[in-house]
């Protein structure tokens, strides 16, 4: 007998074995998908992991339903990578599969309805809603539940199906189908019957009585002569200013002919490629050093100050990799924020660049996946966010991790909780490729690795064109408030600088790390502050909608008129977010245009683009935003950056808060003065003598690194120690406490003092689930693999305790 072990997209510890026929065995290969039964009646897509002849011992192997692929959809390198992710990040292969494959590849069972052609049904026999469905089935061979909901414009459609079934008007079918359909574009051409001059003349003569139609034919003629390319129906209607009905008439008459070509929806339609820039001497030196470093080190860190021209160096390295016939992966923290970079790379590399975008549709993502699978010329350079490490590369030569310090490279939920930068290094090793990490403010991890000579290191410390680093001034808020020099949240210094900058026709960025109007709303009389009913956190006031919102679960309520506790109408708000700053700026500078960029203003596929473009084109003078502003944007005309309040970043309860604040402030400062004029940065704070602020103001990465590392040594934190965070979640407070105590105690028996907690996080309840954390610290000499084995053993015994079975346990390795 023949068997296959299959990965199912479910969090199952083990693979499942199915039996296959001789014929299937000779066809199937590792990496193909099969539809398999699972549980009582479910059908899932499984991925073949191994083909063998050993019968499973403990259960009877079921047969597969069908084979879904002709060719494997994942390759051997991917499988090796999946296995590393699964073992390193302590999750199942099924978890990895779910994250790695576009959801369109994970077929699912769904009910499909089709017309019963064996039975004659008269319209009168049907009720109105039944008739609508039945009629739709005359035009379409099958309908899904969702289609029915659309047709009937209601959710509850099962009764209709039931009635139609009873009348034997329809069939039901449990069927697996491909969700992804390549995009078909409609084209038109003159029907071949009229290809001769004479025939064409005759048609045009005939159309003299239908001038509009004649116009369409003439236009088609012209377009074809001009471009020699297939003409889309839409192009034709636009160029001839005719309706699509007229085109349809011509098709019906047999004068025009409609045809389809399957097209990519993610192609680039730009001009000819531009030559890459000539590097200056600093860039050239850096490039040379990187190449030398790659001889000895497969990973190299490029520490280049903001606007030093790192991207142009990447471009040179990409060119070299392409020349060797290799693929390149360019990882970015948040692809949506990097339209500028996409355009830049497309100008150099044209169609060879494919973008893998979280805001792209399923269809677009599948297309990129397929292009890579075919090693198509279109997919030689992949520009993408963290999940693009899962694409089917076959021949990677180089991975660039831009802004490598960014937190968003780490996935928090759901599993696999991987860090894309660290995983990229492993991926590159699988392909024997090189990894370049780039940042103006490297993570302590990478800088530490470079210091330990684990990674190569190259520095680039002059800005391109010798533009000076911006001048950074700290503004003491305590003093300003005392001396009544504040207007709202703006110090006199900030207002002065803003006025000056605007007068010179330059732009301003204002940074505040919180969205909404104010994070706390409080009754003046009794001090009550409205809390989220689902989470242990106060609600943020959003003035625009006059709403209170929870930033953890999305709960919304109307703003209170009176205090919910004492009824007093005097309600005050504390703290401030971007919305409040925007309102204040508009009052201070009523003649200037202000825009805001945060999570609330950038929803939708082109949300960011709109704001960035209008700022770039200088339709906006002042841009207020959250940390979204810090990511790699290159604005030529910004001369002033204001950081509204540095303190809430610095006081954030996390051992990385200081490192992060340093990175964030330097990154946002880096947006100022990218041309000849020296940029200015004002940082408002209650703590101007804070070490981090001093280091920011002198751009002193080395001191920051040294001091932070000292703390990490003393308090045993990464990168000196590794961390595994274990989070327990349950809706019952007592149960989560009991479970966490049990868990921590078991860990302590093995790891002693290297176990911290259990402890509630600052927001202990989210979506009605209590969270409690335990941290295991792992000294560098201790085996990580053994540590994980122990944790898994403890986790298994934990799950065997009946009372704890409903408690969710989340293992997070290298929790960032
Ligand atoms: P970084 O990524 O280090 O912040 P960029 O690569 O964005 O810096 O470069 C900053 C600016 O300088 C960009 O506008 C870029 O086009 C320009 N630039 C960088 N290198 C060159 C070069 N060699 N020739 C011309 N312009 C350059
Ligand atoms: Zn009150
Ligand atoms: Zn909430």
Short mmCIF file of N, CA and C in Angstrom, two decimals, residues 557-658:
data_model
loop_
_atom_site.label_atom_id
_atom_site.label_comp_id
_atom_site.label_asym_id
_atom_site.label_seq_id
_atom_site.Cartn_x
_atom_site.Cartn_y
_atom_site.Cartn_z
N UNK A 557 -18.38 53.79 21.47
CA UNK A 557 -19.60 54.29 22.09
C UNK A 557 -19.67 55.78 21.87
N UNK A 558 -20.87 56.34 21.97
CA UNK A 558 -20.99 57.79 21.82
C UNK A 558 -20.32 58.46 23.01
N UNK A 559 -19.73 59.62 22.80
CA UNK A 559 -19.12 60.38 23.88
C UNK A 559 -20.17 60.72 24.93
N UNK A 560 -19.76 60.66 26.20
CA UNK A 560 -20.72 60.91 27.29
C UNK A 560 -21.09 62.39 27.36
N UNK A 561 -22.37 62.65 27.66
CA UNK A 561 -22.80 64.03 27.94
C UNK A 561 -22.59 64.32 29.42
N UNK A 562 -22.86 63.29 30.22
CA UNK A 562 -22.69 63.43 31.67
C UNK A 562 -21.93 62.22 32.17
N UNK A 563 -21.36 62.35 33.37
CA UNK A 563 -20.58 61.26 33.94
C UNK A 563 -21.47 60.05 34.20
N UNK A 564 -20.99 58.89 33.79
CA UNK A 564 -21.75 57.67 33.98
C UNK A 564 -21.90 57.29 35.44
N UNK A 565 -21.01 57.77 36.30
CA UNK A 565 -21.05 57.40 37.72
C UNK A 565 -21.87 58.40 38.54
N UNK A 566 -21.58 59.72 38.42
CA UNK A 566 -22.23 60.69 39.31
C UNK A 566 -23.18 61.62 38.57
N UNK A 567 -23.21 61.57 37.26
CA UNK A 567 -24.14 62.40 36.52
C UNK A 567 -23.67 63.82 36.27
N UNK A 568 -22.50 64.16 36.73
CA UNK A 568 -21.99 65.51 36.52
C UNK A 568 -21.73 65.77 35.03
N UNK A 569 -22.07 66.97 34.56
CA UNK A 569 -21.83 67.27 33.15
C UNK A 569 -20.40 67.73 32.88
N UNK A 570 -19.59 67.91 33.92
CA UNK A 570 -18.25 68.42 33.71
C UNK A 570 -17.28 67.28 33.43
N UNK A 571 -16.96 67.12 32.16
CA UNK A 571 -16.07 66.04 31.77
C UNK A 571 -14.84 66.61 31.11
N UNK A 572 -13.70 66.12 31.57
CA UNK A 572 -12.44 66.66 31.12
C UNK A 572 -11.67 65.56 30.38
N UNK A 573 -10.72 65.97 29.56
CA UNK A 573 -9.92 64.93 28.93
C UNK A 573 -8.45 65.14 29.26
N UNK A 574 -7.73 64.02 29.32
CA UNK A 574 -6.31 64.08 29.69
C UNK A 574 -5.46 63.47 28.60
N UNK A 575 -4.30 64.04 28.45
CA UNK A 575 -3.41 63.54 27.42
C UNK A 575 -3.92 63.97 26.05
N UNK A 576 -3.10 63.77 25.03
CA UNK A 576 -3.54 64.21 23.72
C UNK A 576 -3.00 63.30 22.63
N UNK A 577 -3.77 63.23 21.56
CA UNK A 577 -3.36 62.43 20.40
C UNK A 577 -3.28 63.30 19.17
N UNK A 578 -3.02 62.66 18.04
CA UNK A 578 -2.84 63.37 16.78
C UNK A 578 -4.04 64.23 16.39
N UNK A 579 -5.23 63.76 16.72
CA UNK A 579 -6.43 64.50 16.32
C UNK A 579 -6.46 65.88 16.99
N UNK A 580 -6.10 65.88 18.28
CA UNK A 580 -6.11 67.15 19.02
C UNK A 580 -5.04 68.10 18.47
N UNK A 581 -3.87 67.53 18.16
CA UNK A 581 -2.79 68.36 17.60
C UNK A 581 -3.24 68.98 16.27
N UNK A 582 -3.87 68.16 15.44
CA UNK A 582 -4.35 68.67 14.15
C UNK A 582 -5.29 69.86 14.37
N UNK A 583 -6.21 69.71 15.31
CA UNK A 583 -7.17 70.79 15.57
C UNK A 583 -6.46 72.05 16.06
N UNK A 584 -5.51 71.85 16.98
CA UNK A 584 -4.78 73.01 17.50
C UNK A 584 -3.96 73.72 16.41
N UNK A 585 -3.30 72.93 15.55
CA UNK A 585 -2.50 73.54 14.49
C UNK A 585 -3.39 74.38 13.59
N UNK A 586 -4.57 73.85 13.30
CA UNK A 586 -5.46 74.57 12.41
C UNK A 586 -5.87 75.91 13.01
N UNK A 587 -5.99 75.92 14.36
CA UNK A 587 -6.33 77.19 15.00
C UNK A 587 -5.13 78.13 15.01
N UNK A 588 -3.94 77.58 15.21
CA UNK A 588 -2.75 78.42 15.27
C UNK A 588 -2.35 78.96 13.90
N UNK A 589 -2.55 78.12 12.88
CA UNK A 589 -2.13 78.54 11.53
C UNK A 589 -3.29 78.36 10.55
N UNK A 590 -4.32 79.21 10.72
CA UNK A 590 -5.54 79.02 9.93
C UNK A 590 -5.32 79.17 8.42
N UNK A 591 -4.23 79.81 8.01
CA UNK A 591 -4.02 80.02 6.58
C UNK A 591 -3.25 78.90 5.91
N UNK A 592 -2.91 77.87 6.68
CA UNK A 592 -2.12 76.80 6.09
C UNK A 592 -2.87 75.48 6.09
N UNK A 593 -2.48 74.66 5.16
CA UNK A 593 -3.18 73.40 5.01
C UNK A 593 -2.53 72.33 5.89
N UNK A 594 -3.36 71.63 6.65
CA UNK A 594 -2.88 70.64 7.60
C UNK A 594 -3.47 69.27 7.23
N UNK A 595 -2.65 68.23 7.32
CA UNK A 595 -3.20 66.88 7.14
C UNK A 595 -2.71 65.99 8.26
N UNK A 596 -3.37 64.86 8.40
CA UNK A 596 -3.02 63.96 9.50
C UNK A 596 -2.83 62.56 8.95
N UNK A 597 -1.79 61.91 9.40
CA UNK A 597 -1.55 60.55 8.95
C UNK A 597 -1.45 59.62 10.16
N UNK A 598 -2.46 58.83 10.38
CA UNK A 598 -2.43 57.81 11.42
C UNK A 598 -3.38 56.69 11.01
N UNK A 599 -3.55 55.72 11.88
CA UNK A 599 -4.37 54.56 11.52
C UNK A 599 -5.79 54.96 11.11
N UNK A 600 -6.28 56.08 11.68
CA UNK A 600 -7.65 56.47 11.40
C UNK A 600 -7.82 57.12 10.02
N UNK A 601 -6.73 57.66 9.48
CA UNK A 601 -6.87 58.38 8.21
C UNK A 601 -6.31 57.60 7.03
N UNK A 602 -5.80 56.40 7.26
CA UNK A 602 -5.12 55.70 6.18
C UNK A 602 -5.73 54.35 5.86
N UNK A 603 -7.01 54.19 6.17
CA UNK A 603 -7.64 52.92 5.83
C UNK A 603 -7.81 52.83 4.31
N UNK A 604 -8.02 51.64 3.84
CA UNK A 604 -8.22 51.48 2.39
C UNK A 604 -6.90 51.32 1.68
N UNK A 605 -6.98 50.76 0.48
CA UNK A 605 -5.77 50.37 -0.24
C UNK A 605 -4.86 51.55 -0.55
N UNK A 606 -5.43 52.70 -0.85
CA UNK A 606 -4.60 53.84 -1.23
C UNK A 606 -4.57 54.93 -0.18
N UNK A 607 -5.00 54.58 1.04
CA UNK A 607 -5.06 55.55 2.13
C UNK A 607 -3.77 56.33 2.32
N UNK A 608 -2.66 55.62 2.42
CA UNK A 608 -1.37 56.27 2.64
C UNK A 608 -0.96 57.11 1.44
N UNK A 609 -1.11 56.49 0.27
CA UNK A 609 -0.64 57.13 -0.95
C UNK A 609 -1.21 58.53 -1.09
N UNK A 610 -2.51 58.64 -0.80
CA UNK A 610 -3.17 59.93 -0.98
C UNK A 610 -2.51 60.99 -0.13
N UNK A 611 -2.29 60.65 1.14
CA UNK A 611 -1.72 61.64 2.06
C UNK A 611 -0.28 61.95 1.67
N UNK A 612 0.49 60.90 1.41
CA UNK A 612 1.90 61.11 1.08
C UNK A 612 2.04 61.94 -0.20
N UNK A 613 1.22 61.61 -1.19
CA UNK A 613 1.30 62.36 -2.45
C UNK A 613 0.96 63.83 -2.25
N UNK A 614 -0.10 64.10 -1.48
CA UNK A 614 -0.47 65.51 -1.35
C UNK A 614 0.58 66.27 -0.55
N UNK A 615 1.27 65.57 0.34
CA UNK A 615 2.35 66.24 1.07
C UNK A 615 3.55 66.46 0.15
N UNK A 616 3.86 65.43 -0.63
CA UNK A 616 4.97 65.54 -1.57
C UNK A 616 4.76 66.68 -2.56
N UNK A 617 3.51 66.78 -3.02
CA UNK A 617 3.22 67.82 -4.01
C UNK A 617 2.96 69.16 -3.37
N UNK A 618 3.21 69.22 -2.08
CA UNK A 618 3.12 70.46 -1.31
C UNK A 618 1.73 71.09 -1.32
N UNK A 619 0.74 70.24 -1.43
CA UNK A 619 -0.62 70.76 -1.23
C UNK A 619 -0.87 70.91 0.26
N UNK A 620 -0.06 70.22 1.04
CA UNK A 620 -0.20 70.27 2.50
C UNK A 620 1.07 70.88 3.06
N UNK A 621 0.90 71.79 4.06
CA UNK A 621 2.08 72.44 4.64
C UNK A 621 2.55 71.74 5.90
N UNK A 622 1.58 71.24 6.66
CA UNK A 622 1.92 70.65 7.96
C UNK A 622 1.29 69.27 8.03
N UNK A 623 2.12 68.28 8.29
CA UNK A 623 1.62 66.91 8.40
C UNK A 623 1.77 66.44 9.84
N UNK A 624 0.64 66.06 10.45
CA UNK A 624 0.64 65.56 11.82
C UNK A 624 0.50 64.05 11.74
N UNK A 625 1.29 63.32 12.52
CA UNK A 625 1.12 61.87 12.42
C UNK A 625 1.77 61.07 13.53
N UNK A 626 1.48 59.79 13.52
CA UNK A 626 2.08 58.85 14.47
C UNK A 626 3.36 58.28 13.87
N UNK A 627 3.84 57.16 14.43
CA UNK A 627 5.14 56.64 13.97
C UNK A 627 5.12 56.21 12.52
N UNK A 628 3.95 56.19 11.90
CA UNK A 628 3.89 55.94 10.46
C UNK A 628 4.80 56.88 9.70
N UNK A 629 4.99 58.07 10.25
CA UNK A 629 5.79 59.09 9.59
C UNK A 629 7.27 58.77 9.56
N UNK A 630 7.69 57.82 10.41
CA UNK A 630 9.12 57.62 10.58
C UNK A 630 9.69 56.70 9.53
N UNK A 631 8.83 56.04 8.78
CA UNK A 631 9.34 54.94 7.98
C UNK A 631 9.78 55.31 6.59
N UNK A 632 11.04 55.62 6.46
CA UNK A 632 11.68 55.73 5.15
C UNK A 632 11.10 56.74 4.18
N UNK A 633 10.30 57.68 4.63
CA UNK A 633 9.77 58.64 3.67
C UNK A 633 10.84 59.69 3.33
N UNK A 634 10.86 60.09 2.10
CA UNK A 634 11.86 61.03 1.64
C UNK A 634 11.15 62.26 1.08
N UNK A 635 10.97 63.28 1.93
CA UNK A 635 10.32 64.51 1.47
C UNK A 635 11.39 65.58 1.31
N UNK A 636 11.38 66.22 0.15
CA UNK A 636 12.45 67.17 -0.13
C UNK A 636 12.31 68.49 0.60
N UNK A 637 11.11 68.88 0.92
CA UNK A 637 10.88 70.26 1.33
C UNK A 637 10.57 70.43 2.83
N UNK A 638 10.80 69.35 3.59
CA UNK A 638 10.51 69.44 5.03
C UNK A 638 11.71 70.03 5.73
N UNK A 639 11.50 71.10 6.48
CA UNK A 639 12.64 71.68 7.16
C UNK A 639 12.52 71.64 8.67
N UNK A 640 11.31 71.35 9.15
CA UNK A 640 11.13 71.34 10.60
C UNK A 640 10.34 70.10 11.01
N UNK A 641 10.86 69.44 12.06
CA UNK A 641 10.12 68.33 12.66
C UNK A 641 9.89 68.68 14.12
N UNK A 642 8.65 68.56 14.56
CA UNK A 642 8.34 68.79 15.97
C UNK A 642 7.88 67.50 16.62
N UNK A 643 8.54 67.13 17.71
CA UNK A 643 8.09 65.96 18.47
C UNK A 643 7.31 66.51 19.66
N UNK A 644 6.01 66.28 19.67
CA UNK A 644 5.13 66.99 20.59
C UNK A 644 5.39 66.61 22.04
N UNK A 645 5.69 65.33 22.27
CA UNK A 645 5.92 64.90 23.64
C UNK A 645 6.73 63.61 23.63
N UNK A 646 7.96 63.70 24.15
CA UNK A 646 8.85 62.55 24.09
C UNK A 646 8.61 61.62 25.27
N UNK A 647 7.90 62.09 26.29
CA UNK A 647 7.91 61.37 27.56
C UNK A 647 7.10 60.08 27.57
N UNK A 648 5.94 60.09 26.90
CA UNK A 648 5.17 58.84 26.99
C UNK A 648 5.85 57.68 26.29
N UNK A 649 6.69 58.00 25.28
CA UNK A 649 7.48 56.93 24.67
C UNK A 649 8.52 56.39 25.65
N UNK A 650 9.20 57.34 26.31
CA UNK A 650 10.30 56.94 27.19
C UNK A 650 9.80 56.16 28.41
N UNK A 651 8.58 56.50 28.84
CA UNK A 651 8.07 55.86 30.05
C UNK A 651 7.28 54.59 29.79
N UNK A 652 7.23 54.15 28.56
CA UNK A 652 6.48 52.95 28.24
C UNK A 652 7.05 51.75 29.00
N UNK A 653 6.19 50.95 29.64
CA UNK A 653 6.71 49.85 30.47
C UNK A 653 7.22 48.67 29.64
N UNK A 654 8.42 48.76 29.13
CA UNK A 654 8.98 47.69 28.33
C UNK A 654 10.49 47.88 28.36
N UNK A 655 11.22 46.75 28.45
CA UNK A 655 12.68 46.93 28.56
C UNK A 655 13.29 47.54 27.30
N UNK A 656 12.55 47.52 26.20
CA UNK A 656 13.08 48.11 24.98
C UNK A 656 12.64 49.57 24.78
N UNK A 657 11.91 50.14 25.75
CA UNK A 657 11.32 51.47 25.54
C UNK A 657 12.38 52.52 25.18
N UNK A 658 13.53 52.47 25.85
CA UNK A 658 14.54 53.49 25.58
C UNK A 658 15.16 53.33 24.20
#
